């Protein structure tokens, strides 16, 4: 541990302790100890087991299953740190929930992504670190500094180490065009886009067409999050219809709810590559699944924030 990290304290919520451990291992830093549990009435209790007065405190919690508990627990952790006189509190949120609720796109609906940002601020967070928000504009929901890290770097490094000859990078929908274009440009590959439509407010989607040429090519299909995997399998279907050969799936946040794992298994694609921003239990891991670690990127960002260096420089 370098001297400059002495006042740094990293704590984990209960949602994904292995991720905080990996960050600490990367920094050569011992994880802070906290007592976190639920009373019989499901009220959550948090107590830090060490002094955090004036310290630079980082609280790690992706907002995943059980989502509501993860959120409330993070808010209570922030409150406890504020009342313990932490010097600065950073919420480290590898996956930000409610990102898809980022606009009022029909009458009488909430903007839950904004509400969540307000809650995190009100609880007392001074800043946020996250990775690949569903839409970049969500950054603006916060009035505190937010560093949005990019899983593109570890993900593209993995693909750059393989032979990607004959591949086209394919976005699963028009909204994912930028994410896929960035990958295509890093790997020096052409880009295509699947035209998708969502059927009402359900998780059901339909792939309508492919913009770009995939006939006789391999496809690296990219999406920011995989929930039911409906988007991915619809895209796989239309890519095969249009003559694509080998297909590799890449996803940044592997939520894998409902039928996702079965759908991915049945899709019989060459490889599935996810980052580890969300815990992926053993029973959801398929033999052709590769998990790319992102904790080192978070660790480097934490170190830079703590020592007042540029986080952007990490990605240049
Ligand atoms: C939608 O806009 C997102 O980019 C993803 O395509 C979507 O969240 C994936 O969900 P699912 O796996 O349920 O199709």
Tab-separated table of C-alpha atoms and ligand atoms in Angstrom:
chain	number	residue	atom	x	y	z
A	1	UNK	CA	0.000	0.000	0.000
A	2	UNK	CA	1.346	3.417	-0.886
A	3	UNK	CA	1.268	6.155	1.750
A	4	UNK	CA	-1.122	8.253	-0.258
A	5	UNK	CA	-3.854	5.603	0.217
A	6	UNK	CA	-3.677	5.511	4.016
A	7	UNK	CA	-6.806	7.610	4.499
A	8	UNK	CA	-8.791	5.684	1.964
A	9	UNK	CA	-11.520	3.373	3.260
A	10	UNK	CA	-13.445	0.933	1.068
A	11	UNK	CA	-16.584	-0.810	2.315
A	12	UNK	CA	-18.973	-3.186	0.594
A	13	UNK	CA	-22.703	-3.591	0.849
A	14	UNK	CA	-24.064	-7.128	0.914
A	15	UNK	CA	-24.990	-7.301	-2.767
A	16	UNK	CA	-21.598	-8.145	-4.273
A	17	UNK	CA	-18.790	-8.372	-1.692
A	18	UNK	CA	-16.499	-10.179	-4.163
A	19	UNK	CA	-16.353	-7.055	-6.315
A	20	UNK	CA	-15.206	-4.845	-3.429
A	21	UNK	CA	-12.680	-7.550	-2.503
A	22	UNK	CA	-11.306	-7.510	-6.053
A	23	UNK	CA	-10.977	-3.712	-5.945
A	24	UNK	CA	-9.135	-3.940	-2.621
A	25	UNK	CA	-6.871	-6.716	-3.908
A	26	UNK	CA	-6.015	-4.569	-6.931
A	27	UNK	CA	-5.112	-1.648	-4.657
A	28	UNK	CA	-3.324	-3.844	-2.095
A	29	UNK	CA	-5.685	-2.407	0.490
A	30	UNK	CA	-7.596	-4.122	3.288
A	31	UNK	CA	-11.365	-3.825	2.972
A	32	UNK	CA	-13.095	-1.882	5.747
A	33	UNK	CA	-15.286	-3.843	8.128
A	34	UNK	CA	-18.940	-3.058	8.555
A	35	UNK	CA	-21.819	-4.820	10.236
A	36	UNK	CA	-24.784	-4.911	7.903
A	37	UNK	CA	-27.870	-6.961	8.576
A	38	UNK	CA	-31.649	-6.911	8.597
A	39	UNK	CA	-33.845	-6.996	11.664
A	40	UNK	CA	-36.868	-9.296	11.755
A	41	UNK	CA	-38.931	-6.421	10.340
A	42	UNK	CA	-36.571	-6.223	7.309
A	43	UNK	CA	-35.185	-2.845	8.432
A	44	UNK	CA	-31.507	-2.660	7.527
A	45	UNK	CA	-28.832	-1.865	10.114
A	46	UNK	CA	-25.354	-0.567	9.221
A	47	UNK	CA	-22.427	0.086	11.530
A	48	UNK	CA	-18.844	0.751	10.434
A	49	UNK	CA	-16.458	-1.182	12.650
A	50	UNK	CA	-13.646	1.331	12.380
A	51	UNK	CA	-13.174	5.059	12.640
A	52	UNK	CA	-13.971	6.839	9.350
A	53	UNK	CA	-13.891	10.431	10.621
A	54	UNK	CA	-12.402	12.699	7.911
A	55	UNK	CA	-11.523	9.712	5.725
A	56	UNK	CA	-12.080	9.283	1.992
A	57	UNK	CA	-14.806	6.641	2.033
A	58	UNK	CA	-15.848	4.509	-0.966
A	59	UNK	CA	-19.016	2.416	-0.660
A	60	UNK	CA	-19.330	-0.376	-3.236
A	61	UNK	CA	-22.795	-1.595	-4.204
A	62	UNK	CA	-24.177	-2.467	-7.671
A	63	UNK	CA	-27.935	-1.904	-7.700
A	64	UNK	CA	-28.934	-5.436	-8.604
A	65	UNK	CA	-31.079	-8.228	-7.244
A	66	UNK	CA	-32.627	-7.737	-4.714
A	67	UNK	CA	-32.759	-4.290	-6.321
A	68	UNK	CA	-34.864	-2.399	-3.789
A	69	UNK	CA	-32.848	-3.791	-0.877
A	70	UNK	CA	-29.564	-2.938	-2.635
A	71	UNK	CA	-30.727	0.638	-3.135
A	72	UNK	CA	-32.002	1.200	0.395
A	73	UNK	CA	-28.908	-0.453	1.859
A	74	UNK	CA	-26.637	1.866	-0.122
A	75	UNK	CA	-28.637	4.893	1.062
A	76	UNK	CA	-28.349	3.754	4.673
A	77	UNK	CA	-24.603	3.123	4.253
A	78	UNK	CA	-24.195	6.661	2.928
A	79	UNK	CA	-26.217	8.071	5.827
A	80	UNK	CA	-24.185	6.124	8.386
A	81	UNK	CA	-20.932	7.375	6.821
A	82	UNK	CA	-22.198	10.969	6.797
A	83	UNK	CA	-23.174	10.753	10.489
A	84	UNK	CA	-19.762	9.211	11.286
A	85	UNK	CA	-18.161	12.395	9.858
A	86	UNK	CA	-16.525	10.800	6.825
A	87	UNK	CA	-14.447	13.385	4.959
A	88	UNK	CA	-15.829	12.461	1.548
A	89	UNK	CA	-18.284	9.751	0.519
A	90	UNK	CA	-18.208	8.166	-2.914
A	91	UNK	CA	-20.910	5.717	-3.959
A	92	UNK	CA	-19.283	3.117	-6.214
A	93	UNK	CA	-22.131	1.700	-8.307
A	94	UNK	CA	-20.845	-0.759	-10.949
A	95	UNK	CA	-24.403	-1.124	-12.283
A	96	UNK	CA	-26.909	1.712	-11.946
A	97	UNK	CA	-30.524	0.487	-11.764
A	98	UNK	CA	-33.508	2.257	-13.352
A	99	UNK	CA	-31.295	3.595	-16.140
A	100	UNK	CA	-33.966	2.637	-18.661
A	101	UNK	CA	-36.418	4.965	-16.889
A	102	UNK	CA	-34.626	8.126	-18.026
A	103	UNK	CA	-37.420	10.102	-19.692
A	104	UNK	CA	-41.151	10.662	-19.595
A	105	UNK	CA	-41.921	8.885	-22.853
A	106	UNK	CA	-45.600	8.268	-22.152
A	107	UNK	CA	-48.221	9.969	-19.959
A	108	UNK	CA	-48.247	9.496	-16.189
A	109	UNK	CA	-44.927	7.631	-15.807
A	110	UNK	CA	-41.981	8.435	-13.482
A	111	UNK	CA	-38.374	9.188	-14.324
A	112	UNK	CA	-37.069	6.678	-11.812
A	113	UNK	CA	-33.431	7.050	-12.857
A	114	UNK	CA	-33.604	10.699	-11.813
A	115	UNK	CA	-35.429	9.905	-8.552
A	116	UNK	CA	-32.705	7.434	-7.647
A	117	UNK	CA	-30.017	10.049	-8.295
A	118	UNK	CA	-31.864	12.477	-6.013
A	119	UNK	CA	-32.034	9.866	-3.254
A	120	UNK	CA	-28.304	9.120	-3.443
A	121	UNK	CA	-27.497	12.828	-3.216
A	122	UNK	CA	-29.975	13.476	-0.417
A	123	UNK	CA	-28.518	10.592	1.590
A	124	UNK	CA	-25.213	12.474	1.523
A	125	UNK	CA	-22.987	11.095	-1.249
A	126	UNK	CA	-20.354	13.570	-2.456
A	127	UNK	CA	-19.677	11.779	-5.707
A	128	UNK	CA	-20.490	8.667	-7.715
A	129	UNK	CA	-18.444	6.242	-9.772
A	130	UNK	CA	-20.320	3.990	-12.146
A	131	UNK	CA	-19.809	2.156	-15.428
A	132	UNK	CA	-21.655	2.329	-18.758
A	133	UNK	CA	-24.905	4.051	-17.852
A	134	UNK	CA	-27.810	3.064	-20.085
A	135	UNK	CA	-27.699	6.601	-21.514
A	136	UNK	CA	-24.958	9.189	-21.043
A	137	UNK	CA	-27.533	11.865	-20.156
A	138	UNK	CA	-28.181	10.097	-16.840
A	139	UNK	CA	-24.962	11.769	-15.668
A	140	UNK	CA	-26.975	14.995	-15.663
A	141	UNK	CA	-29.454	13.590	-13.133
A	142	UNK	CA	-26.744	14.148	-10.519
A	143	UNK	CA	-25.645	17.531	-9.190
A	144	UNK	CA	-22.573	15.954	-7.631
A	145	UNK	CA	-19.525	14.825	-9.631
A	146	UNK	CA	-20.002	11.506	-11.387
A	147	UNK	CA	-17.313	9.469	-13.108
A	148	UNK	CA	-18.753	7.115	-15.708
A	149	UNK	CA	-16.144	4.451	-16.389
A	150	UNK	CA	-16.162	2.549	-19.643
A	151	UNK	CA	-16.106	-1.243	-19.849
A	152	UNK	CA	-15.162	-0.815	-23.502
A	153	UNK	CA	-11.493	-0.744	-22.561
A	154	UNK	CA	-11.155	-4.122	-20.833
A	155	UNK	CA	-13.705	-5.615	-23.247
A	156	UNK	CA	-11.981	-4.381	-26.417
A	157	UNK	CA	-8.577	-5.431	-25.012
A	158	UNK	CA	-9.955	-8.979	-24.808
A	159	UNK	CA	-11.166	-8.961	-28.409
A	160	UNK	CA	-7.985	-7.274	-29.614
A	161	UNK	CA	-6.052	-10.268	-28.239
A	162	UNK	CA	-8.011	-12.647	-30.525
A	163	UNK	CA	-8.176	-13.034	-34.269
A	164	UNK	CA	-11.206	-10.956	-35.295
A	165	UNK	CA	-10.695	-11.296	-39.039
A	166	UNK	CA	-14.006	-11.338	-40.915
A	167	UNK	CA	-15.987	-9.845	-38.020
A	168	UNK	CA	-18.491	-7.013	-38.164
A	169	UNK	CA	-19.454	-5.290	-34.924
A	170	UNK	CA	-23.250	-5.216	-34.647
A	171	UNK	CA	-25.345	-2.974	-32.369
A	172	UNK	CA	-28.492	-4.693	-31.064
A	173	UNK	CA	-30.471	-1.490	-31.589
A	174	UNK	CA	-30.110	2.077	-32.760
A	175	UNK	CA	-29.664	3.285	-29.146
A	176	UNK	CA	-26.558	1.107	-28.815
A	177	UNK	CA	-24.941	2.497	-31.932
A	178	UNK	CA	-22.326	4.596	-30.101
A	179	UNK	CA	-21.237	1.739	-27.831
A	180	UNK	CA	-20.774	-0.501	-30.858
A	181	UNK	CA	-19.153	2.185	-33.006
A	182	UNK	CA	-16.541	2.747	-30.277
A	183	UNK	CA	-15.789	-0.986	-30.231
A	184	UNK	CA	-15.663	-1.144	-34.042
A	185	UNK	CA	-13.261	1.748	-34.171
A	186	UNK	CA	-10.964	0.263	-31.502
A	187	UNK	CA	-10.893	-3.082	-33.327
A	188	UNK	CA	-10.834	-1.498	-36.777
A	189	UNK	CA	-13.912	-3.452	-37.901
A	190	UNK	CA	-17.022	-2.460	-39.868
A	191	UNK	CA	-20.299	-1.681	-38.097
A	192	UNK	CA	-23.892	-2.825	-38.621
A	193	UNK	CA	-27.041	-2.049	-36.619
A	194	UNK	CA	-30.111	-4.144	-35.899
A	195	UNK	CA	-33.358	-2.251	-36.141
A	196	UNK	CA	-35.392	-3.310	-33.101
A	197	UNK	CA	-38.778	-2.390	-31.743
A	198	UNK	CA	-40.052	-2.916	-28.222
A	199	UNK	CA	-43.579	-4.302	-27.938
A	200	UNK	CA	-45.421	-2.068	-25.432
A	201	UNK	CA	-44.075	-1.870	-21.870
A	202	UNK	CA	-43.104	-5.537	-21.808
A	203	UNK	CA	-39.651	-7.066	-22.110
A	204	UNK	CA	-40.676	-8.379	-25.552
A	205	UNK	CA	-38.816	-7.055	-28.564
A	206	UNK	CA	-38.757	-7.696	-32.281
A	207	UNK	CA	-35.784	-7.392	-34.630
A	208	UNK	CA	-36.980	-5.915	-37.909
A	209	UNK	CA	-33.931	-5.500	-40.085
A	210	UNK	CA	-30.144	-5.173	-40.203
A	211	UNK	CA	-28.612	-1.931	-41.418
A	212	UNK	CA	-25.244	-2.863	-42.928
A	213	UNK	CA	-23.788	-5.941	-44.568
A	214	UNK	CA	-23.397	-9.131	-42.520
A	215	UNK	CA	-23.793	-11.743	-45.264
A	216	UNK	CA	-20.940	-14.271	-44.993
A	217	UNK	CA	-19.352	-12.326	-42.124
A	218	UNK	CA	-18.895	-13.140	-38.464
A	219	UNK	CA	-20.762	-10.897	-36.026
A	220	UNK	CA	-19.715	-9.401	-32.699
A	221	UNK	CA	-23.095	-8.405	-31.280
A	222	UNK	CA	-23.012	-5.787	-28.521
A	223	UNK	CA	-25.588	-4.623	-25.963
A	224	UNK	CA	-25.222	-2.508	-22.833
A	225	UNK	CA	-27.298	-4.808	-20.628
A	226	UNK	CA	-28.779	-8.258	-20.937
A	227	UNK	CA	-31.957	-8.698	-18.961
A	228	UNK	CA	-34.180	-11.366	-20.540
A	229	UNK	CA	-31.772	-11.781	-23.488
A	230	UNK	CA	-34.753	-11.195	-25.779
A	231	UNK	CA	-32.886	-8.431	-27.581
A	232	UNK	CA	-29.814	-10.596	-28.104
A	233	UNK	CA	-31.652	-13.669	-29.376
A	234	UNK	CA	-33.874	-11.642	-31.698
A	235	UNK	CA	-30.736	-10.043	-33.114
A	236	UNK	CA	-29.033	-13.448	-33.449
A	237	UNK	CA	-32.092	-14.693	-35.388
A	238	UNK	CA	-32.104	-11.874	-37.884
A	239	UNK	CA	-28.308	-11.982	-38.295
A	240	UNK	CA	-28.527	-15.671	-39.211
A	241	UNK	CA	-31.380	-14.891	-41.604
A	242	UNK	CA	-29.156	-12.295	-43.265
A	243	UNK	CA	-26.312	-14.776	-43.689
A	244	UNK	CA	-24.024	-14.116	-40.707
A	245	UNK	CA	-21.691	-17.002	-39.801
A	246	UNK	CA	-19.968	-17.202	-36.397
A	247	UNK	CA	-21.699	-15.015	-33.770
A	248	UNK	CA	-20.143	-13.705	-30.539
A	249	UNK	CA	-22.269	-11.859	-27.971
A	250	UNK	CA	-20.803	-9.115	-25.784
A	251	UNK	CA	-22.740	-7.453	-22.961
A	252	UNK	CA	-21.663	-4.931	-20.367
A	253	UNK	CA	-24.145	-5.652	-17.578
A	254	UNK	CA	-25.256	-9.291	-17.320
A	255	UNK	CA	-28.468	-8.966	-15.294
A	256	UNK	CA	-29.697	-12.333	-16.639
A	257	UNK	CA	-33.258	-12.408	-15.334
A	258	UNK	CA	-36.132	-14.772	-16.196
A	259	UNK	CA	-35.476	-16.821	-19.312
A	260	UNK	CA	-32.104	-15.207	-20.145
A	261	UNK	CA	-29.777	-18.122	-19.429
A	262	UNK	CA	-31.945	-20.667	-21.246
A	263	UNK	CA	-32.267	-18.317	-24.210
A	264	UNK	CA	-28.516	-17.771	-24.334
A	265	UNK	CA	-27.922	-21.519	-24.146
A	266	UNK	CA	-30.414	-22.171	-26.946
A	267	UNK	CA	-28.908	-19.420	-29.101
A	268	UNK	CA	-25.863	-21.692	-29.667
A	269	UNK	CA	-23.511	-18.827	-30.370
A	270	UNK	CA	-19.752	-19.176	-30.570
A	271	UNK	CA	-18.957	-17.207	-27.403
A	272	UNK	CA	-20.665	-14.953	-24.851
A	273	UNK	CA	-18.551	-12.237	-23.246
A	274	UNK	CA	-19.793	-10.248	-20.246
A	275	UNK	CA	-18.135	-7.878	-17.818
A	276	UNK	CA	-18.458	-8.633	-14.098
A	277	UNK	CA	-20.239	-5.430	-12.995
A	278	UNK	CA	-23.092	-7.645	-11.826
A	279	UNK	CA	-22.587	-10.886	-9.867
A	280	UNK	CA	-23.073	-13.906	-12.158
A	281	UNK	CA	-23.744	-16.984	-10.011
A	282	UNK	CA	-22.242	-20.345	-11.006
A	283	UNK	CA	-25.607	-21.721	-12.175
A	284	UNK	CA	-25.899	-18.883	-14.717
A	285	UNK	CA	-22.450	-19.424	-16.233
A	286	UNK	CA	-22.425	-21.305	-19.520
A	287	UNK	CA	-19.392	-23.198	-20.871
A	288	UNK	CA	-18.971	-20.682	-23.695
A	289	UNK	CA	-19.170	-17.666	-21.352
A	290	UNK	CA	-16.164	-15.468	-20.673
A	291	UNK	CA	-16.250	-12.920	-17.826
A	292	UNK	CA	-14.043	-9.845	-18.143
A	293	UNK	CA	-12.974	-8.324	-14.807
A	294	UNK	CA	-13.653	-4.621	-14.327
A	295	UNK	CA	-12.650	-4.221	-10.666
A	296	UNK	CA	-9.117	-3.121	-11.711
A	297	UNK	CA	-10.644	-0.221	-13.667
A	298	UNK	CA	-12.694	0.784	-10.614
A	299	UNK	CA	-9.612	0.383	-8.404
A	300	UNK	CA	-7.538	2.637	-10.659
A	301	UNK	CA	-10.325	5.241	-10.727
A	302	UNK	CA	-10.631	5.162	-6.931
A	303	UNK	CA	-6.890	5.645	-6.548
A	304	UNK	CA	-6.934	8.565	-8.982
A	305	UNK	CA	-9.912	10.234	-7.316
A	306	UNK	CA	-8.289	9.785	-3.923
A	307	UNK	CA	-5.024	11.321	-5.044
A	308	UNK	CA	-6.586	14.077	-7.156
A	309	UNK	CA	-5.438	12.762	-10.513
A	310	UNK	CA	-7.376	12.692	-13.761
A	311	UNK	CA	-9.768	9.770	-14.191
A	312	UNK	CA	-10.161	10.598	-17.894
A	313	UNK	CA	-6.446	9.921	-18.373
A	314	UNK	CA	-7.187	6.258	-17.579
A	315	UNK	CA	-9.022	6.004	-20.882
A	316	UNK	CA	-6.638	7.788	-23.204
B	1	LIG	C1	-32.479	-1.487	-24.200
B	1	LIG	O1	-32.662	-0.357	-24.620
B	1	LIG	C2	-31.146	-1.966	-23.734
B	1	LIG	O2	-30.105	-1.396	-24.443
B	1	LIG	C3	-31.057	-3.460	-23.823
B	1	LIG	O3	-31.167	-3.826	-25.171
B	1	LIG	C4	-32.129	-4.140	-23.039
B	1	LIG	O4	-32.090	-3.685	-21.717
B	1	LIG	C5	-31.952	-5.628	-23.060
B	1	LIG	O5	-33.017	-6.237	-22.420
B	1	LIG	P1	-33.432	-7.717	-22.782
B	1	LIG	O6	-32.209	-8.573	-22.568
B	1	LIG	O7	-34.551	-8.046	-21.824
B	1	LIG	O8	-33.905	-7.736	-24.196
